[in-house]
Protein backbone atom coordinates (compact mmCIF):
# COMPACT_ATOMS: atom_id res chain seq x y z
CA UNK A 1 0.00 0.00 0.00
CA UNK A 2 2.77 2.38 0.93
CA UNK A 3 4.61 1.46 -2.28
CA UNK A 4 1.54 2.38 -4.35
CA UNK A 5 1.24 5.71 -2.57
CA UNK A 6 4.92 6.53 -3.19
CA UNK A 7 4.56 5.59 -6.88
CA UNK A 8 1.43 7.75 -7.27
CA UNK A 9 3.14 10.68 -5.50
CA UNK A 10 6.14 10.36 -7.83
CA UNK A 11 3.80 10.26 -10.84
CA UNK A 12 2.01 13.41 -9.63
CA UNK A 13 5.38 15.16 -9.09
CA UNK A 14 6.55 14.23 -12.59
CA UNK A 15 3.30 15.45 -14.18
CA UNK A 16 3.45 18.77 -12.28
CA UNK A 17 7.12 19.32 -13.25
CA UNK A 18 6.29 18.49 -16.87
CA UNK A 19 3.41 20.99 -16.72
CA UNK A 20 5.73 23.64 -15.28
CA UNK A 21 8.22 23.01 -18.07
CA UNK A 22 5.47 23.22 -20.68
CA UNK A 23 4.52 26.78 -19.59
CA UNK A 24 6.45 29.24 -21.76
CA UNK A 25 7.82 32.46 -20.36
CA UNK A 26 6.18 35.61 -21.74
CA UNK A 27 8.19 37.45 -24.35
CA UNK A 28 7.98 41.22 -24.46
CA UNK A 29 9.15 43.23 -27.46
CA UNK A 30 11.54 46.11 -26.91
CA UNK A 31 9.90 49.47 -26.36
CA UNK A 32 10.13 51.98 -29.17
CA UNK A 33 11.61 55.39 -28.28
CA UNK A 34 8.21 56.98 -28.90
CA UNK A 35 6.64 54.63 -26.30
CA UNK A 36 9.14 55.48 -23.55
CA UNK A 37 8.23 58.00 -20.84
CA UNK A 38 4.54 57.33 -21.40
CA UNK A 39 4.64 58.20 -25.11
CA UNK A 40 5.60 61.82 -24.39
CA UNK A 41 8.44 63.33 -26.47
CA UNK A 42 11.73 64.00 -24.70
CA UNK A 43 13.52 67.36 -24.93
CA UNK A 44 17.03 68.78 -24.63
CA UNK A 45 17.88 72.51 -24.57
CA UNK A 46 21.35 73.86 -25.38
CA UNK A 47 22.00 77.55 -24.54
CA UNK A 48 23.73 79.66 -27.20
CA UNK A 49 26.44 82.10 -25.98
CA UNK A 50 26.38 85.60 -27.46
CA UNK A 51 29.63 85.16 -29.42
CA UNK A 52 28.38 81.92 -31.08
CA UNK A 53 25.26 83.42 -32.71
CA UNK A 54 27.00 84.40 -35.95
CA UNK A 55 28.85 81.06 -36.40
CA UNK A 56 25.61 79.18 -35.59
CA UNK A 57 23.67 81.14 -38.19
CA UNK A 58 26.38 80.50 -40.77
CA UNK A 59 26.64 76.75 -40.08
CA UNK A 60 22.95 76.10 -39.30
CA UNK A 61 22.32 73.77 -42.28
CA UNK A 62 25.48 71.77 -41.50
CA UNK A 63 24.09 71.19 -37.98
CA UNK A 64 20.46 70.69 -39.05
CA UNK A 65 21.09 68.05 -41.75
CA UNK A 66 22.78 65.30 -39.66
CA UNK A 67 20.52 65.92 -36.65
CA UNK A 68 17.18 65.93 -38.52
CA UNK A 69 17.82 63.58 -41.44
CA UNK A 70 20.28 61.02 -40.03
CA UNK A 71 19.54 60.97 -36.28
CA UNK A 72 15.75 61.57 -36.75
CA UNK A 73 15.63 64.32 -34.09
CA UNK A 74 13.62 67.55 -34.41
CA UNK A 75 15.75 70.69 -33.96
CA UNK A 76 14.88 74.38 -33.86
CA UNK A 77 16.41 77.68 -32.75
CA UNK A 78 14.47 79.57 -30.07
CA UNK A 79 15.51 83.19 -30.66
CA UNK A 80 13.63 84.59 -27.68
CA UNK A 81 15.18 82.17 -25.16
CA UNK A 82 18.52 82.09 -27.08
CA UNK A 83 18.86 78.31 -27.15
CA UNK A 84 18.74 75.36 -29.52
CA UNK A 85 15.88 72.96 -28.71
CA UNK A 86 15.89 69.25 -29.59
CA UNK A 87 12.98 66.80 -29.44
CA UNK A 88 12.44 63.09 -30.18
CA UNK A 89 10.09 62.05 -33.02
CA UNK A 90 7.83 59.05 -33.63
CA UNK A 91 10.42 57.56 -36.02
CA UNK A 92 13.51 58.18 -33.84
CA UNK A 93 15.38 54.83 -34.03
CA UNK A 94 17.18 55.10 -30.67
CA UNK A 95 16.40 57.27 -27.65
CA UNK A 96 20.15 57.83 -27.05
CA UNK A 97 20.25 59.83 -30.30
CA UNK A 98 18.72 62.78 -28.43
CA UNK A 99 21.67 63.02 -25.99
CA UNK A 100 24.19 62.51 -28.81
CA UNK A 101 22.65 65.44 -30.74
CA UNK A 102 22.68 67.61 -27.60
CA UNK A 103 26.39 66.82 -27.10
CA UNK A 104 27.06 67.60 -30.77
CA UNK A 105 25.37 71.03 -30.57
CA UNK A 106 27.05 71.76 -27.22
CA UNK A 107 30.49 70.91 -28.69
CA UNK A 108 29.86 73.39 -31.52
CA UNK A 109 28.91 76.07 -28.95
CA UNK A 110 32.23 75.46 -27.16
CA UNK A 111 34.10 76.28 -30.38
CA UNK A 112 34.79 72.93 -32.07
CA UNK A 113 34.51 72.69 -35.86
CA UNK A 114 31.45 70.96 -37.33
CA UNK A 115 33.67 68.30 -38.94
CA UNK A 116 35.15 67.44 -35.52
CA UNK A 117 31.96 67.72 -33.45
CA UNK A 118 29.96 65.49 -35.84
CA UNK A 119 32.12 62.55 -34.68
CA UNK A 120 30.07 62.64 -31.44
CA UNK A 121 27.06 61.47 -33.50
CA UNK A 122 28.93 58.60 -35.15
CA UNK A 123 31.01 57.20 -32.29
CA UNK A 124 29.91 56.17 -28.79
CA UNK A 125 33.13 56.56 -26.79
CA UNK A 126 33.83 60.25 -27.45
CA UNK A 127 33.54 62.89 -24.73
CA UNK A 128 34.16 66.59 -24.17
CA UNK A 129 36.24 67.52 -21.12
CA UNK A 130 36.58 71.13 -19.94
CA UNK A 131 38.78 72.81 -17.35
CA UNK A 132 40.24 76.23 -16.59
CA UNK A 133 43.85 77.30 -16.23
CA UNK A 134 43.18 78.45 -12.66
CA UNK A 135 42.10 74.85 -11.80
CA UNK A 136 45.73 73.82 -12.42
CA UNK A 137 47.59 76.87 -11.12
CA UNK A 138 46.52 80.34 -10.00
CA UNK A 139 48.09 82.77 -12.50
CA UNK A 140 47.48 86.47 -13.04
CA UNK A 141 48.53 89.17 -15.49
CA UNK A 142 51.51 88.42 -17.70
CA UNK A 143 52.04 85.01 -16.11
CA UNK A 144 48.58 83.97 -17.35
CA UNK A 145 49.26 85.39 -20.83
CA UNK A 146 52.54 83.47 -21.06
CA UNK A 147 50.82 80.23 -19.96
CA UNK A 148 48.21 80.64 -22.73
CA UNK A 149 51.05 81.32 -25.18
CA UNK A 150 52.84 78.13 -24.09
CA UNK A 151 49.64 76.12 -24.65
CA UNK A 152 49.22 77.39 -28.22
CA UNK A 153 52.85 77.71 -29.27
CA UNK A 154 54.04 79.77 -32.22
CA UNK A 155 51.25 79.73 -34.82
CA UNK A 156 49.42 77.03 -32.83
CA UNK A 157 52.31 74.59 -33.29
CA UNK A 158 52.18 73.13 -29.76
CA UNK A 159 48.41 72.73 -29.77
CA UNK A 160 48.46 70.94 -33.14
CA UNK A 161 51.29 68.66 -31.98
CA UNK A 162 49.29 67.57 -28.92
CA UNK A 163 46.13 67.12 -31.03
CA UNK A 164 47.84 64.96 -33.64
CA UNK A 165 49.78 62.75 -31.23
CA UNK A 166 46.79 62.12 -28.91
CA UNK A 167 44.06 62.04 -31.60
CA UNK A 168 42.05 64.72 -29.83
CA UNK A 169 40.78 68.20 -30.68
CA UNK A 170 41.54 71.13 -28.36
CA UNK A 171 39.86 74.53 -28.07
CA UNK A 172 41.58 77.26 -26.02
CA UNK A 173 38.99 79.96 -25.27
CA UNK A 174 40.64 82.60 -23.07
CA UNK A 175 41.33 80.74 -19.79
CA UNK A 176 39.00 77.81 -20.56
CA UNK A 177 40.28 74.66 -22.31
CA UNK A 178 38.00 72.11 -23.98
CA UNK A 179 39.21 68.69 -25.19
CA UNK A 180 37.24 66.36 -27.49
CA UNK A 181 38.30 62.71 -27.74
CA UNK A 182 38.19 59.28 -26.12
CA UNK A 183 38.69 58.91 -22.37
CA UNK A 184 42.30 57.67 -22.53
CA UNK A 185 43.35 60.22 -25.16
CA UNK A 186 41.75 63.10 -23.23
CA UNK A 187 43.77 62.12 -20.14
CA UNK A 188 47.06 62.14 -22.11
CA UNK A 189 46.27 65.52 -23.71
CA UNK A 190 45.19 67.02 -20.37
CA UNK A 191 48.41 65.87 -18.68
CA UNK A 192 50.46 67.54 -21.45
CA UNK A 193 48.47 70.79 -21.19
CA UNK A 194 48.80 70.81 -17.39
CA UNK A 195 52.59 70.39 -17.70
CA UNK A 196 52.71 73.40 -20.04
CA UNK A 197 50.60 75.49 -17.65
CA UNK A 198 52.92 74.59 -14.76
CA UNK A 199 55.89 75.88 -16.77
CA UNK A 200 57.41 72.87 -18.55
CA UNK A 201 59.18 73.76 -21.82
CA UNK A 202 57.50 72.54 -25.02
CA UNK A 203 60.47 70.27 -25.93
CA UNK A 204 60.13 68.29 -22.69
CA UNK A 205 56.37 67.88 -23.24
CA UNK A 206 56.97 66.71 -26.85
CA UNK A 207 59.41 63.98 -25.76
CA UNK A 208 57.00 62.78 -23.06
CA UNK A 209 54.16 62.77 -25.59
CA UNK A 210 56.19 60.65 -28.00
CA UNK A 211 56.84 58.07 -25.29
CA UNK A 212 53.19 57.96 -24.20
CA UNK A 213 51.93 57.79 -27.81
CA UNK A 214 54.25 54.86 -28.54
CA UNK A 215 52.98 53.08 -25.43
CA UNK A 216 49.35 53.67 -26.45
CA UNK A 217 50.04 52.41 -29.98
CA UNK A 218 51.45 49.15 -28.53
CA UNK A 219 48.48 48.70 -26.22
CA UNK A 220 45.78 49.31 -28.84
XYZ file of C-alpha atoms in Angstrom:
220
model
C 0.000 0.000 0.000
C 2.770 2.384 0.928
C 4.615 1.464 -2.277
C 1.535 2.376 -4.347
C 1.243 5.715 -2.566
C 4.919 6.529 -3.194
C 4.555 5.593 -6.876
C 1.432 7.749 -7.266
C 3.141 10.680 -5.501
C 6.142 10.355 -7.826
C 3.804 10.257 -10.843
C 2.009 13.406 -9.628
C 5.376 15.160 -9.095
C 6.554 14.231 -12.587
C 3.301 15.447 -14.178
C 3.449 18.773 -12.278
C 7.120 19.322 -13.252
C 6.290 18.495 -16.871
C 3.410 20.991 -16.720
C 5.732 23.640 -15.282
C 8.224 23.010 -18.072
C 5.473 23.225 -20.676
C 4.519 26.781 -19.594
C 6.449 29.238 -21.759
C 7.818 32.460 -20.364
C 6.178 35.610 -21.735
C 8.191 37.455 -24.351
C 7.980 41.223 -24.461
C 9.146 43.225 -27.457
C 11.538 46.107 -26.908
C 9.895 49.468 -26.362
C 10.129 51.980 -29.172
C 11.615 55.385 -28.276
C 8.212 56.981 -28.904
C 6.643 54.632 -26.297
C 9.142 55.483 -23.549
C 8.228 57.997 -20.836
C 4.535 57.329 -21.402
C 4.643 58.199 -25.110
C 5.603 61.824 -24.387
C 8.442 63.327 -26.469
C 11.728 64.000 -24.696
C 13.523 67.358 -24.930
C 17.029 68.784 -24.627
C 17.882 72.509 -24.567
C 21.346 73.858 -25.377
C 21.996 77.549 -24.542
C 23.732 79.662 -27.196
C 26.437 82.105 -25.976
C 26.376 85.600 -27.455
C 29.627 85.161 -29.417
C 28.381 81.921 -31.080
C 25.257 83.422 -32.710
C 26.998 84.405 -35.954
C 28.849 81.059 -36.401
C 25.614 79.182 -35.593
C 23.667 81.137 -38.191
C 26.384 80.498 -40.766
C 26.636 76.745 -40.085
C 22.952 76.097 -39.297
C 22.318 73.767 -42.282
C 25.477 71.767 -41.499
C 24.089 71.187 -37.980
C 20.456 70.692 -39.051
C 21.095 68.054 -41.748
C 22.778 65.303 -39.662
C 20.520 65.921 -36.647
C 17.179 65.926 -38.515
C 17.820 63.583 -41.442
C 20.275 61.022 -40.027
C 19.537 60.970 -36.284
C 15.755 61.571 -36.753
C 15.630 64.315 -34.088
C 13.623 67.553 -34.409
C 15.746 70.691 -33.958
C 14.881 74.383 -33.859
C 16.410 77.682 -32.753
C 14.474 79.572 -30.074
C 15.508 83.191 -30.664
C 13.626 84.594 -27.677
C 15.177 82.167 -25.158
C 18.524 82.086 -27.078
C 18.858 78.312 -27.149
C 18.735 75.357 -29.518
C 15.884 72.959 -28.714
C 15.895 69.247 -29.586
C 12.976 66.805 -29.444
C 12.441 63.095 -30.184
C 10.092 62.051 -33.017
C 7.834 59.051 -33.626
C 10.416 57.558 -36.017
C 13.505 58.182 -33.836
C 15.382 54.834 -34.033
C 17.179 55.099 -30.674
C 16.398 57.266 -27.654
C 20.148 57.829 -27.047
C 20.248 59.833 -30.300
C 18.723 62.781 -28.426
C 21.671 63.023 -25.993
C 24.186 62.513 -28.812
C 22.646 65.436 -30.736
C 22.676 67.611 -27.600
C 26.386 66.818 -27.097
C 27.058 67.600 -30.774
C 25.374 71.029 -30.575
C 27.054 71.759 -27.218
C 30.493 70.914 -28.686
C 29.858 73.389 -31.520
C 28.910 76.068 -28.948
C 32.226 75.464 -27.160
C 34.100 76.283 -30.377
C 34.795 72.926 -32.069
C 34.512 72.690 -35.864
C 31.449 70.959 -37.328
C 33.673 68.301 -38.937
C 35.155 67.444 -35.518
C 31.957 67.723 -33.454
C 29.964 65.493 -35.840
C 32.119 62.551 -34.682
C 30.067 62.644 -31.444
C 27.060 61.474 -33.502
C 28.925 58.599 -35.152
C 31.008 57.197 -32.286
C 29.911 56.166 -28.788
C 33.132 56.557 -26.791
C 33.829 60.248 -27.453
C 33.541 62.886 -24.732
C 34.157 66.589 -24.166
C 36.243 67.522 -21.119
C 36.585 71.129 -19.945
C 38.777 72.808 -17.348
C 40.240 76.232 -16.591
C 43.854 77.299 -16.228
C 43.177 78.448 -12.657
C 42.104 74.853 -11.804
C 45.729 73.817 -12.422
C 47.590 76.875 -11.123
C 46.521 80.340 -10.004
C 48.088 82.766 -12.500
C 47.476 86.475 -13.040
C 48.527 89.174 -15.488
C 51.505 88.422 -17.700
C 52.040 85.009 -16.109
C 48.578 83.972 -17.348
C 49.263 85.387 -20.828
C 52.537 83.471 -21.060
C 50.823 80.233 -19.960
C 48.207 80.645 -22.730
C 51.048 81.320 -25.179
C 52.836 78.129 -24.085
C 49.637 76.123 -24.652
C 49.219 77.388 -28.225
C 52.854 77.714 -29.270
C 54.044 79.766 -32.218
C 51.252 79.735 -34.820
C 49.416 77.032 -32.833
C 52.307 74.590 -33.290
C 52.184 73.129 -29.763
C 48.407 72.733 -29.766
C 48.462 70.940 -33.145
C 51.287 68.657 -31.984
C 49.286 67.571 -28.917
C 46.130 67.120 -31.031
C 47.839 64.961 -33.644
C 49.775 62.754 -31.227
C 46.790 62.116 -28.905
C 44.058 62.038 -31.605
C 42.051 64.724 -29.830
C 40.777 68.205 -30.677
C 41.543 71.131 -28.362
C 39.861 74.533 -28.068
C 41.576 77.257 -26.020
C 38.994 79.957 -25.272
C 40.639 82.595 -23.070
C 41.329 80.737 -19.788
C 39.003 77.805 -20.558
C 40.284 74.663 -22.315
C 37.998 72.105 -23.975
C 39.213 68.688 -25.189
C 37.240 66.360 -27.490
C 38.304 62.711 -27.743
C 38.192 59.278 -26.120
C 38.689 58.905 -22.370
C 42.296 57.673 -22.529
C 43.350 60.224 -25.155
C 41.754 63.104 -23.225
C 43.772 62.121 -20.142
C 47.062 62.139 -22.109
C 46.269 65.516 -23.709
C 45.195 67.024 -20.374
C 48.405 65.872 -18.684
C 50.455 67.544 -21.445
C 48.468 70.790 -21.185
C 48.797 70.812 -17.395
C 52.586 70.390 -17.701
C 52.713 73.400 -20.039
C 50.596 75.486 -17.652
C 52.921 74.587 -14.760
C 55.891 75.885 -16.769
C 57.414 72.870 -18.546
C 59.179 73.757 -21.817
C 57.505 72.539 -25.020
C 60.467 70.271 -25.928
C 60.133 68.295 -22.695
C 56.369 67.882 -23.243
C 56.970 66.708 -26.848
C 59.410 63.984 -25.758
C 57.002 62.783 -23.056
C 54.156 62.773 -25.592
C 56.190 60.653 -28.002
C 56.842 58.066 -25.287
C 53.192 57.961 -24.200
C 51.934 57.789 -27.815
C 54.253 54.855 -28.543
C 52.981 53.078 -25.431
C 49.350 53.670 -26.448
C 50.044 52.410 -29.981
C 51.454 49.151 -28.535
C 48.480 48.702 -26.220
C 45.782 49.307 -28.841
